[in-house]
mmCIF file of C-alpha atoms in Angstrom:
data_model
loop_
_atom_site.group_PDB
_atom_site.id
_atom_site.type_symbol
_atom_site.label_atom_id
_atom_site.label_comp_id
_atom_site.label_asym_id
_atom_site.label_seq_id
_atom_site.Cartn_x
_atom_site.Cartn_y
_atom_site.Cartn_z
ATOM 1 C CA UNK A 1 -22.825 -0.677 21.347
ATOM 2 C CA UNK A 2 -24.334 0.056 18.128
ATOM 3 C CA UNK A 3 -22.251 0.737 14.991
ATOM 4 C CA UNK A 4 -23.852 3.271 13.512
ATOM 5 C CA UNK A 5 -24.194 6.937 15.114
ATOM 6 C CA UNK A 6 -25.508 8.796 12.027
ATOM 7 C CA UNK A 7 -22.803 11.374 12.748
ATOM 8 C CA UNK A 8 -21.758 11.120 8.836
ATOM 9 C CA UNK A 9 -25.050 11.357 6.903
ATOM 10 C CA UNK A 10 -24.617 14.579 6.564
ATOM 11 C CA UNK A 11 -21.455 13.933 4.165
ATOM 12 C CA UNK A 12 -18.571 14.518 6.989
ATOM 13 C CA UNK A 13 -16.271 12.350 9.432
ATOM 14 C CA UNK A 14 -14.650 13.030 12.147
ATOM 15 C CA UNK A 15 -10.350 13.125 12.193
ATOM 16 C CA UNK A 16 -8.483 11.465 14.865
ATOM 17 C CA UNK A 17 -8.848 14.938 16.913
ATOM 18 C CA UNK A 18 -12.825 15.884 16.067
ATOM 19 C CA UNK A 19 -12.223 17.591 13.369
ATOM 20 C CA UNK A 20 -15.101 17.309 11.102
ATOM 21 C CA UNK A 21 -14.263 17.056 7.114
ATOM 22 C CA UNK A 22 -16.414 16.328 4.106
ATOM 23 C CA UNK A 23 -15.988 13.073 3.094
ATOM 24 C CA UNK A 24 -14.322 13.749 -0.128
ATOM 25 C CA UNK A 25 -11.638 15.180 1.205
ATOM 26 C CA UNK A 26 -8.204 14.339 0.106
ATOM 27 C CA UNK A 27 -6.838 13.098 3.456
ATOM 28 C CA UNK A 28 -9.914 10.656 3.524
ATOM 29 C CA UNK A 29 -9.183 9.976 -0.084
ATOM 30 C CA UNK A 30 -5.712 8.758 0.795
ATOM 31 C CA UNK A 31 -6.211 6.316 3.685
ATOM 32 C CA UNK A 32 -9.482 5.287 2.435
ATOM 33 C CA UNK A 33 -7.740 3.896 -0.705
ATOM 34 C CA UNK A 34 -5.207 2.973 2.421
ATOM 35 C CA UNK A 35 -7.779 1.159 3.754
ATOM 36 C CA UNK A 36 -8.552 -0.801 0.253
ATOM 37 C CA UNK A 37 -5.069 -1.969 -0.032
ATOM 38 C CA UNK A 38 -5.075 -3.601 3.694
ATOM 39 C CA UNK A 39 -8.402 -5.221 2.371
ATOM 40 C CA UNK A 40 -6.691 -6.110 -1.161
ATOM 41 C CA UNK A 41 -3.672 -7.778 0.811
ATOM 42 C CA UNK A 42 -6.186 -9.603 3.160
ATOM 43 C CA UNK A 43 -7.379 -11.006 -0.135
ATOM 44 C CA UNK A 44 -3.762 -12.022 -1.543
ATOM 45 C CA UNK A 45 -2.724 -13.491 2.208
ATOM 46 C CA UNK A 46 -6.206 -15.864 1.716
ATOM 47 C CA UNK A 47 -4.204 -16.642 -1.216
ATOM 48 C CA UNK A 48 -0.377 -16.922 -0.570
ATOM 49 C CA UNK A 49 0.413 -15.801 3.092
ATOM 50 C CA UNK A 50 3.747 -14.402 3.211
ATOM 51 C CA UNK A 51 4.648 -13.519 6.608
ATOM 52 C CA UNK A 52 5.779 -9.915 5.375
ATOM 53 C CA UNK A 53 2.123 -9.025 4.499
ATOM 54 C CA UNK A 54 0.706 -9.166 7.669
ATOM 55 C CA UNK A 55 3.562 -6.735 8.797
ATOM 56 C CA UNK A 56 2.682 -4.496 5.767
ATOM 57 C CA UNK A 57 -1.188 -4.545 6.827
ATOM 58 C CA UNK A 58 0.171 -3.178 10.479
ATOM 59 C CA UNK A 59 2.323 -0.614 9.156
ATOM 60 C CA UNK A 60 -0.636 0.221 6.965
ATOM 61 C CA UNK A 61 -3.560 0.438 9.435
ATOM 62 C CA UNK A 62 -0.914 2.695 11.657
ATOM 63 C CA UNK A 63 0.091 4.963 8.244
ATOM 64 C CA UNK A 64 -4.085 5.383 8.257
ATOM 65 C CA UNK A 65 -4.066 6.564 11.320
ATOM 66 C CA UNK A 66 -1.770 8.732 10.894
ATOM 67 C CA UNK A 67 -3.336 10.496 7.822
ATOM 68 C CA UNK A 68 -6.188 10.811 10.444
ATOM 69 C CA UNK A 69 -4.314 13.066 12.409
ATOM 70 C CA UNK A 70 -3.462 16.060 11.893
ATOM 71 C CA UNK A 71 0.630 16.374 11.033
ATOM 72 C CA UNK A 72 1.046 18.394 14.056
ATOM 73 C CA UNK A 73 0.057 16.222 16.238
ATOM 74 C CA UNK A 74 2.540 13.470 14.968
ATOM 75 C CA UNK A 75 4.951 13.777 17.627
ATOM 76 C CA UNK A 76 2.753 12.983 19.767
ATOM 77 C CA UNK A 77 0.878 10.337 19.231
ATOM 78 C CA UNK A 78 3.563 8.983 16.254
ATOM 79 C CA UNK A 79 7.228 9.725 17.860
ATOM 80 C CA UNK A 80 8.314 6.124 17.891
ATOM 81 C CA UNK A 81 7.273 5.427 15.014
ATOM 82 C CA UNK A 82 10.103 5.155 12.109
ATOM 83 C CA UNK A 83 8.681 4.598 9.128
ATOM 84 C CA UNK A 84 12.436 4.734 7.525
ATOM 85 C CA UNK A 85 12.840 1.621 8.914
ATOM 86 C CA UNK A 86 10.098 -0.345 7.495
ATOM 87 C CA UNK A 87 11.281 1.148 4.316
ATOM 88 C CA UNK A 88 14.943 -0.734 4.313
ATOM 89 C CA UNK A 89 12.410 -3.861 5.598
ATOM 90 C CA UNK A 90 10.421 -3.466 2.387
ATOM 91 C CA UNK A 91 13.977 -3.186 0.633
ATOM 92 C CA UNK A 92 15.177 -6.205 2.091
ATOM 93 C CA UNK A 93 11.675 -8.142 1.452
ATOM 94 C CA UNK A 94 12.427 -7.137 -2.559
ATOM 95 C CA UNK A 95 15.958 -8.058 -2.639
ATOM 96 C CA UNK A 96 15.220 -11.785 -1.276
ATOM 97 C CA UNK A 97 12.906 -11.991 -3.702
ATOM 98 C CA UNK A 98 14.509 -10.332 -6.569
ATOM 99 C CA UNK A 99 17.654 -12.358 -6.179
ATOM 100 C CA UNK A 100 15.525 -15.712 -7.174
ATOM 101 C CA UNK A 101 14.238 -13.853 -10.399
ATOM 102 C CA UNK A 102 15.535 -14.361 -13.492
ATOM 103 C CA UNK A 103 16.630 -10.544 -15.457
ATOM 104 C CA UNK A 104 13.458 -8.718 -16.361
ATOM 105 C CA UNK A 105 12.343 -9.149 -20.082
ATOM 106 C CA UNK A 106 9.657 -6.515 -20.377
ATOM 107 C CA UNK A 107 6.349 -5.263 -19.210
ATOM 108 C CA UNK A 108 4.475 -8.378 -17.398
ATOM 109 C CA UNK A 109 1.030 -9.039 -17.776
ATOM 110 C CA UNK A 110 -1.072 -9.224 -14.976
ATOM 111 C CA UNK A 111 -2.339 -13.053 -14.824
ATOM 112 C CA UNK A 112 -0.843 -16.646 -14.229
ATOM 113 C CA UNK A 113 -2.540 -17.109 -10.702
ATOM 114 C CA UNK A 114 -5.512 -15.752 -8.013
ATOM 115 C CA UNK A 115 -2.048 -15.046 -5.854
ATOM 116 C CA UNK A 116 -0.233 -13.156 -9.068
ATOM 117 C CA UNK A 117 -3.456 -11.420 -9.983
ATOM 118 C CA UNK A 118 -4.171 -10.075 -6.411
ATOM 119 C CA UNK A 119 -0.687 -9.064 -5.959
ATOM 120 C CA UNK A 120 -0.744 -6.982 -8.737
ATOM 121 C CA UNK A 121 -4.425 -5.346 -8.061
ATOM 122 C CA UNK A 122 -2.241 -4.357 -4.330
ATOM 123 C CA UNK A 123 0.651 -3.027 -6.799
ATOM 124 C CA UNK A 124 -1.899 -0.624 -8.898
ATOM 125 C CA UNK A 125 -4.028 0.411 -5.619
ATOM 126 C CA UNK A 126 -0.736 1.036 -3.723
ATOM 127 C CA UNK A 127 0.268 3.178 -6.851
ATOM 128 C CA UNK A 128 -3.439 4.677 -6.798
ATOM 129 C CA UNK A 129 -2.719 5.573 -2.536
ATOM 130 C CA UNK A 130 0.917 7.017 -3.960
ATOM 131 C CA UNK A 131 -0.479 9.565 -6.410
ATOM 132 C CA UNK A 132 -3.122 10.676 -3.442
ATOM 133 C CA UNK A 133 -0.280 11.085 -1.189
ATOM 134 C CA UNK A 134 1.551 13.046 -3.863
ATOM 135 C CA UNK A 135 -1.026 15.935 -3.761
ATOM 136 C CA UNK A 136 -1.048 15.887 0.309
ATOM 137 C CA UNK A 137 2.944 15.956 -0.330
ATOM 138 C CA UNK A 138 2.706 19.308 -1.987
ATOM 139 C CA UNK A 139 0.690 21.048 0.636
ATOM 140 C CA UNK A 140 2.749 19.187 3.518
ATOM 141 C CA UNK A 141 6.137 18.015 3.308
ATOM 142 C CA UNK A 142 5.324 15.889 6.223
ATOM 143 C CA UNK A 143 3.446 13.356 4.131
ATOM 144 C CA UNK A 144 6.482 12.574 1.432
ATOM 145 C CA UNK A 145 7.490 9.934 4.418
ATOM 146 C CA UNK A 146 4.170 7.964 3.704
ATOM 147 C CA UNK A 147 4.358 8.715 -0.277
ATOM 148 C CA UNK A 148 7.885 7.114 -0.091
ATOM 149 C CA UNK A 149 6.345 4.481 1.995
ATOM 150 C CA UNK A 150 3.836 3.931 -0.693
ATOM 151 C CA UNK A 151 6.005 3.983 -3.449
ATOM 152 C CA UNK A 152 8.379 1.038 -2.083
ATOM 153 C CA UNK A 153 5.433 -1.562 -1.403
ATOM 154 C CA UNK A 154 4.157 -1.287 -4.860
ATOM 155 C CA UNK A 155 7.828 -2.191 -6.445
ATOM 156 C CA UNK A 156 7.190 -4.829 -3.667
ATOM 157 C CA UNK A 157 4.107 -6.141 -4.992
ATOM 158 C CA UNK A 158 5.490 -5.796 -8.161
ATOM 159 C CA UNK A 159 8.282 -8.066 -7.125
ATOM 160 C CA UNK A 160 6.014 -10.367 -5.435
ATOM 161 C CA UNK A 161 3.997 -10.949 -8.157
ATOM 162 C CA UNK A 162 6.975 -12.116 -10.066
ATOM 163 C CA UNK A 163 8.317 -14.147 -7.167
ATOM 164 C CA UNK A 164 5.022 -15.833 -7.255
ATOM 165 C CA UNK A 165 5.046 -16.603 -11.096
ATOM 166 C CA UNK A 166 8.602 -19.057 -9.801
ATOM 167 C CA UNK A 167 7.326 -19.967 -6.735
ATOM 168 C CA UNK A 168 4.617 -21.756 -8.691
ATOM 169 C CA UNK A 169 6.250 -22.636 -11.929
ATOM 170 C CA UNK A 170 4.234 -20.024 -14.061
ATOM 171 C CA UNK A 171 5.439 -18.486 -16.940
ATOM 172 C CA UNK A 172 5.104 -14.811 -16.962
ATOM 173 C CA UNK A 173 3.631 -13.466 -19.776
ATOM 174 C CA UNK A 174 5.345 -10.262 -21.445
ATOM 175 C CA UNK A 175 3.357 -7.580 -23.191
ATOM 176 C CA UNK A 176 3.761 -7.935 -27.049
ATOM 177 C CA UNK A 177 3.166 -4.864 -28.979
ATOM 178 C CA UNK A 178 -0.306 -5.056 -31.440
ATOM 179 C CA UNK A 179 1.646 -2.512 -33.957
#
């Protein structure tokens, strides 16, 4: 089977159901940069696998998908799917962590590791995903579940950054104001 089909050199894709779209379009926008945060998090599990990042990557790929389809269809190819839940997991996942942190001092810098680094590029994509979302939000109400989604993992990765600073006995390093 050959990869290519040539379908999109014309500047379109296809959606889940054959719809064809031009490739800038906002939905492909949104789980493209999707897409680039699974890759991202591939990156910081080569790093530091925590077991909760291969779940995120899962409920990513599937939150792709379903920006691939078309909201209507949803219920029926999404019905058991309750992306509430993986919220309160993604809750859960930052209290753990959080409760090991010392009290926040201040903006951190993002540096002390490869791990702390990547975690914080998956922070400002995720954020970058959010703000696409955002706009699909106000023509759909449908997608706020997925911008909620969105906005949880990066206070996640946020979190995770920081809980890799302890875990490897880095000092984080707080902004200081040039003024």
């Amino acid at each position: 089977m050959k990869i290519y089909t040539k379908t999109g050199d014309n500047g379109t894709t296809s959606l889940s159901d054959g719809t064809r779209v031009p490739k800038s379009d906002s939905l492909l926008n949104a789980y493209g940069t999707i897409d680039e945060l699974n890759s991202f998090i591939g990156l910081l599990i080569s790093e530091e696998n925590e077991i909760f990042l291969t779940k995120t990557q899962n409920f990513l790929f599937l939150i792709g998908g379903m920006l691939a389809t078309p909201t209507d269809k949803w219920d029926c190819y999404y019905k058991d799917v309750c992306l509430e839940d993986f919220i309160l997991e993604i809750e859960a996942e930052i209290d753990r962590m959080a409760a090991e942190l010392p009290p926040f001092k201040g903006f951190i810098l993002p540096q002390g590791s490869r791990a702390i680094a990547y975690a914080h590029i998956c922070r400002t994509v995720c954020r970058r995903a959010e703000r696409l979302v955002v706009i699909l939000a106000t023509q759909n109400e449908r997608y706020k579940i997925v911008q909620k989604v969105l906005n949880r993992l990066s206070d996640y990765f946020f979190i995770l950054a920081r809980f890799f600073h302890k875990k490897s006995n880095i000092d984080e390093t707080v902004y200081q104001s040039i003024k």
